[in-house]
Structures are given as C-alpha cells and as structure tokens.
Coordinates of C-alpha atoms and ligand atoms in Angstrom, one line a residue:
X4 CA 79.3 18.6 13.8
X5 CA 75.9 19.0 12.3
X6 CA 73.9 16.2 14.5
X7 CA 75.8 18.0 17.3
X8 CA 74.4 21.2 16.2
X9 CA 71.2 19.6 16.0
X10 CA 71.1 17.8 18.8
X11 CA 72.2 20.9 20.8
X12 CA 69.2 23.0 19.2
X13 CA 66.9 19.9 20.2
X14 CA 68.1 20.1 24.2
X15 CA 67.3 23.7 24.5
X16 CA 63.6 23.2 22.7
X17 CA 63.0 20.7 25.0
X18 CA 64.3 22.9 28.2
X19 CA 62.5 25.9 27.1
X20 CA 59.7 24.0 26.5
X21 CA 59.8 22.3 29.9
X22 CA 60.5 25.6 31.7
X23 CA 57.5 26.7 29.9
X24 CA 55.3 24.5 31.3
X25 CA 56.8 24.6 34.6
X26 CA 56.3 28.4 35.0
X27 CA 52.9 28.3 33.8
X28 CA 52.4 25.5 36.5
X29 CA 54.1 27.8 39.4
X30 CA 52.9 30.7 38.6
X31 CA 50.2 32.5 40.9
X32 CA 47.0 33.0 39.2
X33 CA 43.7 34.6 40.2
X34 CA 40.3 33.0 38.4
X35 CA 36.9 34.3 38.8
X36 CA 33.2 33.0 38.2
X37 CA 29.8 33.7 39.1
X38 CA 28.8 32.5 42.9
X39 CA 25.1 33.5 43.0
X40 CA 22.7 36.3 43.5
X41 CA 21.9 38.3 46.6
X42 CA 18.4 38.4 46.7
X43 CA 18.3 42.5 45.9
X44 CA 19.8 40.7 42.7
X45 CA 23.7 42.0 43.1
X46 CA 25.7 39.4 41.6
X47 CA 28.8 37.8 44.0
X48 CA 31.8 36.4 42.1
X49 CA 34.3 34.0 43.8
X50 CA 38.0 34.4 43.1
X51 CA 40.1 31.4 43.4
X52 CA 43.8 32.7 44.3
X53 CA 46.4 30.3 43.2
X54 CA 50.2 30.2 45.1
X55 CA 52.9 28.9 42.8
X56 CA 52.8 25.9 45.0
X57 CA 49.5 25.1 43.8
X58 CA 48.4 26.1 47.5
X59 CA 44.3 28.2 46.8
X60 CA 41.8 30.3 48.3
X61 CA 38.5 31.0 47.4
X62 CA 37.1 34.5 48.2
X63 CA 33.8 35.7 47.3
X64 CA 33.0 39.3 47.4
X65 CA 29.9 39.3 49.3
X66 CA 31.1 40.0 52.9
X67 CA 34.8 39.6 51.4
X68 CA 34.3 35.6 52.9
X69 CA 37.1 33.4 52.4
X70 CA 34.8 30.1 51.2
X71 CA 37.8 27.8 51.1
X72 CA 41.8 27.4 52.2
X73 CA 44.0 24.5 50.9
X74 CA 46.9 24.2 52.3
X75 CA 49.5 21.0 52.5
X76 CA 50.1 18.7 55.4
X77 CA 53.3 17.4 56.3
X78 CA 53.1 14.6 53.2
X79 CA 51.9 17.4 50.8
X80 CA 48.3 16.3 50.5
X81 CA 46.3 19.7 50.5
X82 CA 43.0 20.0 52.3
X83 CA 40.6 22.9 52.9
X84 CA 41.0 24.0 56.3
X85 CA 38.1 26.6 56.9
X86 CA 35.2 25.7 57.1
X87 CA 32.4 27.3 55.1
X88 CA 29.7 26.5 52.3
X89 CA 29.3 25.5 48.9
X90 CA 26.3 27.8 47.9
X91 CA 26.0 31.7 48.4
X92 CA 22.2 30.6 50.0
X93 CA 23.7 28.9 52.9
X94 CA 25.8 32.7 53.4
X95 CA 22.7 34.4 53.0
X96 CA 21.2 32.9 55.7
X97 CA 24.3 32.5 57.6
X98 CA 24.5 34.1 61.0
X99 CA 28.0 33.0 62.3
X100 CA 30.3 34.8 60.1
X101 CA 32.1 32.0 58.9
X102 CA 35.0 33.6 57.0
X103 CA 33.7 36.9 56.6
X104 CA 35.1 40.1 56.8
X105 CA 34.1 42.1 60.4
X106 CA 33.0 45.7 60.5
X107 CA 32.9 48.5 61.1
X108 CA 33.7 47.3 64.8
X109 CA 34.6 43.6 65.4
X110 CA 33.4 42.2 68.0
X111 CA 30.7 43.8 71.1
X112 CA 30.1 47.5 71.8
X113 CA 28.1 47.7 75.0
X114 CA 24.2 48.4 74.8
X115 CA 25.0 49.5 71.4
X116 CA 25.9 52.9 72.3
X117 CA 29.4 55.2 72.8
X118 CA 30.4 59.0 73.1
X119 CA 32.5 60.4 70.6
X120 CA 33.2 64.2 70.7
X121 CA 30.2 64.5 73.4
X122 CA 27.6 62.9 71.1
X123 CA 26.2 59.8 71.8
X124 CA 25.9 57.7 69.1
X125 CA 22.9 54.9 68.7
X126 CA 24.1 51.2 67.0
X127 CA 22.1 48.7 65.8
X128 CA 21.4 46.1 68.7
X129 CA 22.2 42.6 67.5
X130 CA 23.6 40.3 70.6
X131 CA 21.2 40.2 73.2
X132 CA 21.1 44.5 74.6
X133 CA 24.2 44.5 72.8
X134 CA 26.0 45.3 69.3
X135 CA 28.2 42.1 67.7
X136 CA 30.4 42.9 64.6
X137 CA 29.0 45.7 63.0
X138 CA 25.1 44.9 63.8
X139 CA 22.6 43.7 61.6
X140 CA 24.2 44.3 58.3
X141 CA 27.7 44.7 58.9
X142 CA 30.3 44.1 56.2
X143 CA 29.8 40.1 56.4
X144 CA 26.5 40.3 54.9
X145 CA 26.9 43.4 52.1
X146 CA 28.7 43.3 48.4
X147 CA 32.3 44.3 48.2
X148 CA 33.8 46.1 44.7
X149 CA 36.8 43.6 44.1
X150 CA 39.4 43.6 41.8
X151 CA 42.0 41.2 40.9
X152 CA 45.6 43.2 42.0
X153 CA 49.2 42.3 40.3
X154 CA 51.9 41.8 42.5
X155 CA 54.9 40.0 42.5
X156 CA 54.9 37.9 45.2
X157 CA 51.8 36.0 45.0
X158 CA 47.9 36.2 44.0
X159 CA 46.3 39.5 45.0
X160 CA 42.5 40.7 45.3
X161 CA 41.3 44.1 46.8
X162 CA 38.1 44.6 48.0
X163 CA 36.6 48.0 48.1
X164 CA 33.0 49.2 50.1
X165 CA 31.7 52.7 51.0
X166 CA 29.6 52.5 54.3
X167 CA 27.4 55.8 54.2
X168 CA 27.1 57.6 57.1
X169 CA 24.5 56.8 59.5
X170 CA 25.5 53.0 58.2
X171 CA 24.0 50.6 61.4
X172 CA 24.3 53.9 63.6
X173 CA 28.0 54.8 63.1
X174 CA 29.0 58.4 61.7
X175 CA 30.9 59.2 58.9
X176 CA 31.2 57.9 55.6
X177 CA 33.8 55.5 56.1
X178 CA 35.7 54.4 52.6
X179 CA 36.9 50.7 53.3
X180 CA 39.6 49.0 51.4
X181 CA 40.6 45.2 52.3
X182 CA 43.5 43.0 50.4
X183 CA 44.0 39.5 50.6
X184 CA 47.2 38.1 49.2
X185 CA 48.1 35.1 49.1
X186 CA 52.0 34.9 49.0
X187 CA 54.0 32.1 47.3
X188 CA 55.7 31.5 50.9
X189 CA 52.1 30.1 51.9
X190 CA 50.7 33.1 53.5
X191 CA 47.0 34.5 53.7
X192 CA 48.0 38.1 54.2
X193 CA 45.3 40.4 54.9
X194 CA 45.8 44.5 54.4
X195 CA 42.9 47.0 56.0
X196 CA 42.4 50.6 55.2
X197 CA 39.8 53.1 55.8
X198 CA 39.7 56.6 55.6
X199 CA 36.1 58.6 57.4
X200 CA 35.3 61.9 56.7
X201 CA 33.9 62.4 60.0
X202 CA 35.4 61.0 63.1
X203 CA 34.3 57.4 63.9
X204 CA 35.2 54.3 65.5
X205 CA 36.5 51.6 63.3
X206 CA 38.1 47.6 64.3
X207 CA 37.7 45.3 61.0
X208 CA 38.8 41.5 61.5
X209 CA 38.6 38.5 60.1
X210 CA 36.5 35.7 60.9
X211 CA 37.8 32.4 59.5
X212 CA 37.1 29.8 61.5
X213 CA 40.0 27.2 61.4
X214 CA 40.7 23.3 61.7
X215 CA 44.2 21.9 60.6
X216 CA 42.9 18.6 60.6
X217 CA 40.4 19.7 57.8
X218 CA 36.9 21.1 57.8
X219 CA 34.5 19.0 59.1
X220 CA 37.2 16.5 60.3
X221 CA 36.4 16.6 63.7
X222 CA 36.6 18.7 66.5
X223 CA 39.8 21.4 67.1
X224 CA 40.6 20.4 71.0
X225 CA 43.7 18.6 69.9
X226 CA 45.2 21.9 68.1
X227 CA 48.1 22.3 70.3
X228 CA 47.9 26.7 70.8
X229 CA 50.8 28.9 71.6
X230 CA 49.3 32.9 72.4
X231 CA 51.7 35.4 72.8
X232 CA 49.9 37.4 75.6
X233 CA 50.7 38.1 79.4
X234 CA 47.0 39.1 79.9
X235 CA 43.7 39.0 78.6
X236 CA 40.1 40.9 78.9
X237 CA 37.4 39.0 81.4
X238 CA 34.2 39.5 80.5
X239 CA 30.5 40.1 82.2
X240 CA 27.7 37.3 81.4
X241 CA 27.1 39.7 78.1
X242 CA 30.4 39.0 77.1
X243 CA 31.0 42.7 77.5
X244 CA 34.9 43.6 78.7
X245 CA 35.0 44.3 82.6
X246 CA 38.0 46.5 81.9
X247 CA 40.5 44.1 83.7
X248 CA 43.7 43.1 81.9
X249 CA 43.9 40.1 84.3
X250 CA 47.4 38.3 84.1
X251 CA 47.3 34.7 81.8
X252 CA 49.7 32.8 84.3
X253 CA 48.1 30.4 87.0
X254 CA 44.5 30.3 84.5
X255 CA 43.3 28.3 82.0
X256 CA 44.1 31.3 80.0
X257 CA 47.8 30.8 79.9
X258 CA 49.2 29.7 75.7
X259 CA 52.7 30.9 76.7
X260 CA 53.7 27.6 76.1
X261 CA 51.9 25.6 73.5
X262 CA 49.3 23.4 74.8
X263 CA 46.3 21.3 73.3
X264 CA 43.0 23.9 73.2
X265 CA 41.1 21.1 74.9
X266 CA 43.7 20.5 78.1
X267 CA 41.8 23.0 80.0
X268 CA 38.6 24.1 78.4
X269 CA 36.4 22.5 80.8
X270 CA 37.4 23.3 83.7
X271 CA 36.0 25.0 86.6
X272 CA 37.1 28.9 85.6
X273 CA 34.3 31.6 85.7
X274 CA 35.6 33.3 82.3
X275 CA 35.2 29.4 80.9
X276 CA 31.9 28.8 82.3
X277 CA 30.8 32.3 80.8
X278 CA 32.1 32.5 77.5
X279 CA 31.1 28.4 76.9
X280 CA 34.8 28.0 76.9
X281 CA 37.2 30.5 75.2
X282 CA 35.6 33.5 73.6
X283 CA 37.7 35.9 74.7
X284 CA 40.1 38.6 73.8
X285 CA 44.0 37.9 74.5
X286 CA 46.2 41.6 75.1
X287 CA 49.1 40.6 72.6
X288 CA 52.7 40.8 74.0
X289 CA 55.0 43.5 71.6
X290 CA 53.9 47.3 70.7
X291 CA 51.0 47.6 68.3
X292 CA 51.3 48.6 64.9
X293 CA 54.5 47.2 64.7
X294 CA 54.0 43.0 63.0
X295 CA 54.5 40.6 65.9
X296 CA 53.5 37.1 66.3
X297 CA 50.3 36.7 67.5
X298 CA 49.4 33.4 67.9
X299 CA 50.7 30.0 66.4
X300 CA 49.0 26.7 66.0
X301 CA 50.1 23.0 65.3
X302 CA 47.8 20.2 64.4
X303 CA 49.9 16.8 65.7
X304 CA 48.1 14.3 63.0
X305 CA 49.0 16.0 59.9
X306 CA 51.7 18.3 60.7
X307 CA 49.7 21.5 59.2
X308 CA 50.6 24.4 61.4
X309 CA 49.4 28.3 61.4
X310 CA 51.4 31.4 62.7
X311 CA 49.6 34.3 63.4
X312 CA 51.1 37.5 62.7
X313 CA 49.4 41.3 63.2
X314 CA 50.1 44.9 64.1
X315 CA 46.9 45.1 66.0
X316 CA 46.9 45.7 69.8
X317 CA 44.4 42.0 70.3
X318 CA 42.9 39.2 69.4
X319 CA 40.1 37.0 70.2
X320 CA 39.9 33.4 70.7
X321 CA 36.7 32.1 69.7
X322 CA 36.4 27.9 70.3
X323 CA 33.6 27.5 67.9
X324 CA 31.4 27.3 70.7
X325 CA 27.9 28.2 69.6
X326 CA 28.2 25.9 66.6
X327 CA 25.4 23.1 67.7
X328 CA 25.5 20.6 64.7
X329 CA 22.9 22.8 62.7
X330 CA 25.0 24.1 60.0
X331 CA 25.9 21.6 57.6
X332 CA 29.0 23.0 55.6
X333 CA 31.3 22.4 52.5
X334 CA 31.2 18.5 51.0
X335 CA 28.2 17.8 53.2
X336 CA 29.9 18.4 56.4
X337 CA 28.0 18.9 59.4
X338 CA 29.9 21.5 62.1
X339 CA 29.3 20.3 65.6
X340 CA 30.1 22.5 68.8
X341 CA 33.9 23.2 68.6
X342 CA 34.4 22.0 65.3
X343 CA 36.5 25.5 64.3
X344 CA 38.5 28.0 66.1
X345 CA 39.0 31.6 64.9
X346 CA 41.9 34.0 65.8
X347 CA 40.1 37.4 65.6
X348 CA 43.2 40.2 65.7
X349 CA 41.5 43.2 66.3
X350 CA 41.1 45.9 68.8
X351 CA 39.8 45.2 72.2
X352 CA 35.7 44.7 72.7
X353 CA 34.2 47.5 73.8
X354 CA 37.1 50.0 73.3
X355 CA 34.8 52.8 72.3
X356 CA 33.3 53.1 76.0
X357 CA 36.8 51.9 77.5
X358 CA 39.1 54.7 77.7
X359 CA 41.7 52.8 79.3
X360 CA 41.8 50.3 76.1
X361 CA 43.7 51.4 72.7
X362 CA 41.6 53.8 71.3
X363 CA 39.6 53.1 67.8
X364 CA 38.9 56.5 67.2
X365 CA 39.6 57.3 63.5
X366 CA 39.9 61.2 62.8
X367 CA 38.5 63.1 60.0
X368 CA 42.0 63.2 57.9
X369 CA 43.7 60.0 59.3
X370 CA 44.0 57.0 57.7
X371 CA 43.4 53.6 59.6
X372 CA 45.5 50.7 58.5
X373 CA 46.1 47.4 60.1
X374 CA 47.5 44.2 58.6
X375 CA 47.1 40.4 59.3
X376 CA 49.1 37.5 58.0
X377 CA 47.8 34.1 58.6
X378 CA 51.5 31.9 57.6
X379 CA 51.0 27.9 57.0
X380 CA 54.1 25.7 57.0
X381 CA 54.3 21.9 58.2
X382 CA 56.0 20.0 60.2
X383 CA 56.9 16.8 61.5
X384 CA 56.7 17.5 65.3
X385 CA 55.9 20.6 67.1
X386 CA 58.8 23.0 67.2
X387 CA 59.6 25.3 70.3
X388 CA 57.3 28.3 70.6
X389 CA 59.8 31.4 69.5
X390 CA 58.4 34.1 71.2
X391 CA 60.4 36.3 69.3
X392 CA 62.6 39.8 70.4
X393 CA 58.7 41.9 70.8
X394 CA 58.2 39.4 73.6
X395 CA 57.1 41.7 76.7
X396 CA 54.7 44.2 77.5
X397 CA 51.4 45.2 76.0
X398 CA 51.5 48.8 75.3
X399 CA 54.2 49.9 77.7
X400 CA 52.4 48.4 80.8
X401 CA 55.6 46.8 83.0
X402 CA 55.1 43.5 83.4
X403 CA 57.0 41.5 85.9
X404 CA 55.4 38.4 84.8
X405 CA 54.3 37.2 88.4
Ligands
BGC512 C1 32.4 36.3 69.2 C2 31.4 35.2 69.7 C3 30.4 35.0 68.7 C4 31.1 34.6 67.4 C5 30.1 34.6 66.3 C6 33.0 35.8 68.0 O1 33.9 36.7 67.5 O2 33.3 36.6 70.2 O3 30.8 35.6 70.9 O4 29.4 34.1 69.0 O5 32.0 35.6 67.0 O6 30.5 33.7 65.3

C-alpha cells in the first residue's frame, strides 16, 4: 500500500514537473534589449515576441520596424521571412522602409499639397514633386514610446508617438498608438489608433517586405498571389492615382485566382512598364471597416503561406522593385531587385485630393482605428482561394464583373 502511495506521489511530481516545463516552454513571452542609438542619442530597444509555438518577431521601437519574422514551413523548420538588418546603422540610413511603420499618410499625396476645410496645406516633398509615406521624417525614421502589453492570446507590444502639429506640414497634433500582437494561432496582428485635435488627414501601414522562401533566398516571382479585388488604381508616370478604378479582369492585374507574381510581370502593360512591375494599389472586394481577406500568398517550395486580413478600404502591391542589389541585409544577405514583396493595406494614394476615393479625413473628436492581421499557416499544396461571404463590391459600387 505504501510503495503504492509512493509511487503514486512520484507520478504526479514527475507530471507537474513536466507540465511545468512544458508551459514555460509554450508560453508567449516578450524580451527586450538595447538595439543602438539614434544619433540625437535616443536609445531604440528591440522586443523579441515569442508565440507559444516558439514562432518570434523582433520589433524595434525606432520607426515601430519589424527587424525579423520566423515562422515554420511545412516540415516545421522556422526561417525569418522579412527582410531587414542586423544593426540600427543600416536603419538609420535606410531609405526603403523595410518593415517600418508608415505615417501619417502611406503612400503618395500629389505635389505635396491638399485642401482641408478651404486651407491648403504644404507637405514635405520627398518623391520626386511629390510626398511618399509621411515625407522626410515620417514615423519610419522617429522613436516610438513602447510598452510590453499582457494579453491572453499571445505576445503584445504597443507603441505610442505624439506628431506635433505642423509635423512634415500636416495639422493637428495627432496622438498615434500602434499594437503588434503576435497571436499563438501564428498571427502578426497589427492595431492603429489616432486621435487629432485638429482635423487632418491620416493612412498608417505597414511596410514589411515579405519572401516565404526566406530573406535573402532568392527572388519572390514564384509566390503564387491570390488578391481579393475587382479593380485597382492606375497611376501617372509619378505614380500619382489617375482616379480610375479600372476593372482587374482581362490585365495583368487580375489575383482573383491565385497565380505566381512573376507569370505576368513583364509583360507589355502600361501600368507594368510604369510602376517597374507592380506598385500599385488594389480596391479590396467587401465593405471597409469590417475584417475581410485581403490578400493571401503561398510559397510552393516550403509550403509557408500568408493570408492577409484588414478593415481598410486598399492595399498596395509593391514587387520590391527599386531594390538594385545595394542593400545588403540580415546574415549578410544582399537584396536584389524583387527580392521582397509588401502588402501595404491602407487607404487609397492620393485620397486627400481625390474626393471620389474613401475619405482620410480624421475630425477633431473622432477616433481613427484600423486593424491588420498578417495569418501564417503551411501547407502541403496550394489550397483553393476562399474568397469568402464579403466577396463583391468595393464600397457599394455594383459590379457586374464583366
Ligand atoms: C511605394 C513604392 C516605393 C516603396 C518604397 C511603396 O509603398 O508604392 O513606390 O518605392 O514603397 O519602399
């Protein structure tokens, strides 16, 4: 009776002791450590987020950059599929926005200038006669306040940044908040909120470039792409909207059904020839501000694939094509033209001069929220595109399809 008692006593040790362990293992974690100086001497941590599946992103909060992203193939080996740099320095200097955080507007505002409540406001000029993502400092290149959140689901960080009034030309002091979590179901999740207290314009995205194969593992024409949109915004030689919402089917344009990013992106198409291949906002299928898929993307040698999910009214396909070999990234990786693609959700380029586009007006009073989920999964062959029940037309517009 006694050895029975004892060995019964021993059994549960051991299985508390195991489930210890294993918890601790499968438990999502957040670590932090110093990253480097800015050279005005602010000091920029980088926050490792840990998955209970082991799964991690590295964030640093200068320009809320996401540095690395390790996700598992279809054996379960993990590999860092954004690329990005190993040394704040290279960021510094960095004029691609690999990663970073985009604001206040994503994306090009026309001759840097637009109207709001009959004034005309003046932005900083960064792209040619044009404004690109925020201008010359925009919120890729300043410190963010972060702070390491608890939830349940996951690893959490929230990033926090004040842009004063008259910030790169914009009005209003505009109070940002961003929050990456990284969910235990594999799942980048990023939450935006901003409040102004004067009327603005505001579009924040996200700027991870992507490759499934790996960073620096060659280039992404293989990605086999489904987009969920009917139409998408042509541009001028600037890259400046025209104000078209030209219709997907019959173009090179067309991801309705999942093909390979390279099938097409050569061809003899004037939005092709003008962007350098796709650079380009895509008008998303489903009812903004409600979270529809977006976008989803399968890499055929390891399995790894990416669904895009957001409740913004676009998003912008971006090839990598102004990478030119110069960069050389993480692990001594050099990034050759088309070496990443990014899947910008945001509102529509040029908005604030394009009345007929979504508006990105915040009021004085309102609150601006938006939220992105970037959902990895594996598997072992590419899987029918759902296109889900918000399948259908952009923002009411009746599309027959034709
Ligand atoms: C833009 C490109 C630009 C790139 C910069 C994209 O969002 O659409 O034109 O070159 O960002 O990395």
């Amino acid at each position: 009776m006694k050895t029975r008692c004892r060995f019964l006593i021993l059994l549960l040790l051991t299985l508390v002791t195991f489930g210890l362990s294993f918890a601790a293992r499968g438990q999502a974690r957040v670590t932090k450590e110093r990253f480097g100086d800015t050279l005005d001497g602010k000091g920029v941590d980088i926050y490792t987020l840990t998955n209970s599946h082991g799964v991690d992103a590295r964030i640093i909060n200068y320009g809320g950059i996401v540095t690395s992203l390790k996700v598992p193939d279809r054996n379960g080996k993990l590999d860092d599929v954004v690329l990005g740099f190993d040394n704040l320095d290279a960021y510094l200097k960095g004029r691609t926005y690999l990663g970073a955080i985009i604001g206040r507007y994503g994306n090009r505002i026309a001759k840097g200038r637009f109207t709001l409540n009959g004034v005309e406001y003046k932005l900083a000029v960064n792209n040619g006669e044009n404004h690109l993502h925020g201008g010359i400092k925009g919120f890729d290149k300043v410190v963010w306040n972060a702070r390491v959140l608890k939830v349940p689901n996951g690893a959490a960080l929230e990033l926090t940044y004040l842009s004063k009034d008259g910030e790169e030309g914009y009005p209003g002091n505009l109070s940002v908040k961003v929050i990456y979590t990284l969910t235990n179901a594999n799942e980048l999740k990023v939450d935006y909120s901003a409040t102004t207290d004067k009327d603005t314009v505001v579009n924040l995205t996200q700027h991870s470039y992507f490759n499934l194969a790996g960073q620096g593992n060659g280039d992404i024409l293989n990605h086999r792409l489904f987009i969920n949109a009917a139409r998408f915004t042509p541009t001028d030689a600037g890259s400046i909207p025209t104000g078209e919402l030209r219709r997907v089917r019959g173009t090179p344009f067309d991801f309705t059904r999942p093909t390979a990013i390279g099938a097409r992106i050569n061809q003899d198409y004037d939005q092709l020839k003008l962007g350098k291949g796709y650079d380009h906002n895509f008008v998303l299928n489903g009812r903004m501000g409600t979270l529809r898929q977006a976008a989803r993307v399968y890499e055929p040698t390891t399995g790894r694939m990416m669904e895009v999910w957001t409740t913004e009214p676009g998003m912008q396909f971006y090839t990598g094509n102004f990478l030119d070999g110069t960069l050389t990234g993480k692990d001594g990786k050099v990034y050759q033209q088309r070496y990443g693609f990014c899947l910008e959700t945001q509102h529509y380029p040029d908005s604030p001069n394009k009345p007929s586009f979504p508006t990105a007006v915040l009021r004085k009073g309102t609150r601006y929220h938006t939220t992105t989920t970037f959902r990895f999964s594996t598997s072992k062959s590419e899987p029918p595109a759902d296109r889900g029940p918000q399948a259908g037309s952009p923002l009411g517009v009746v599309d027959a399809g034709g």
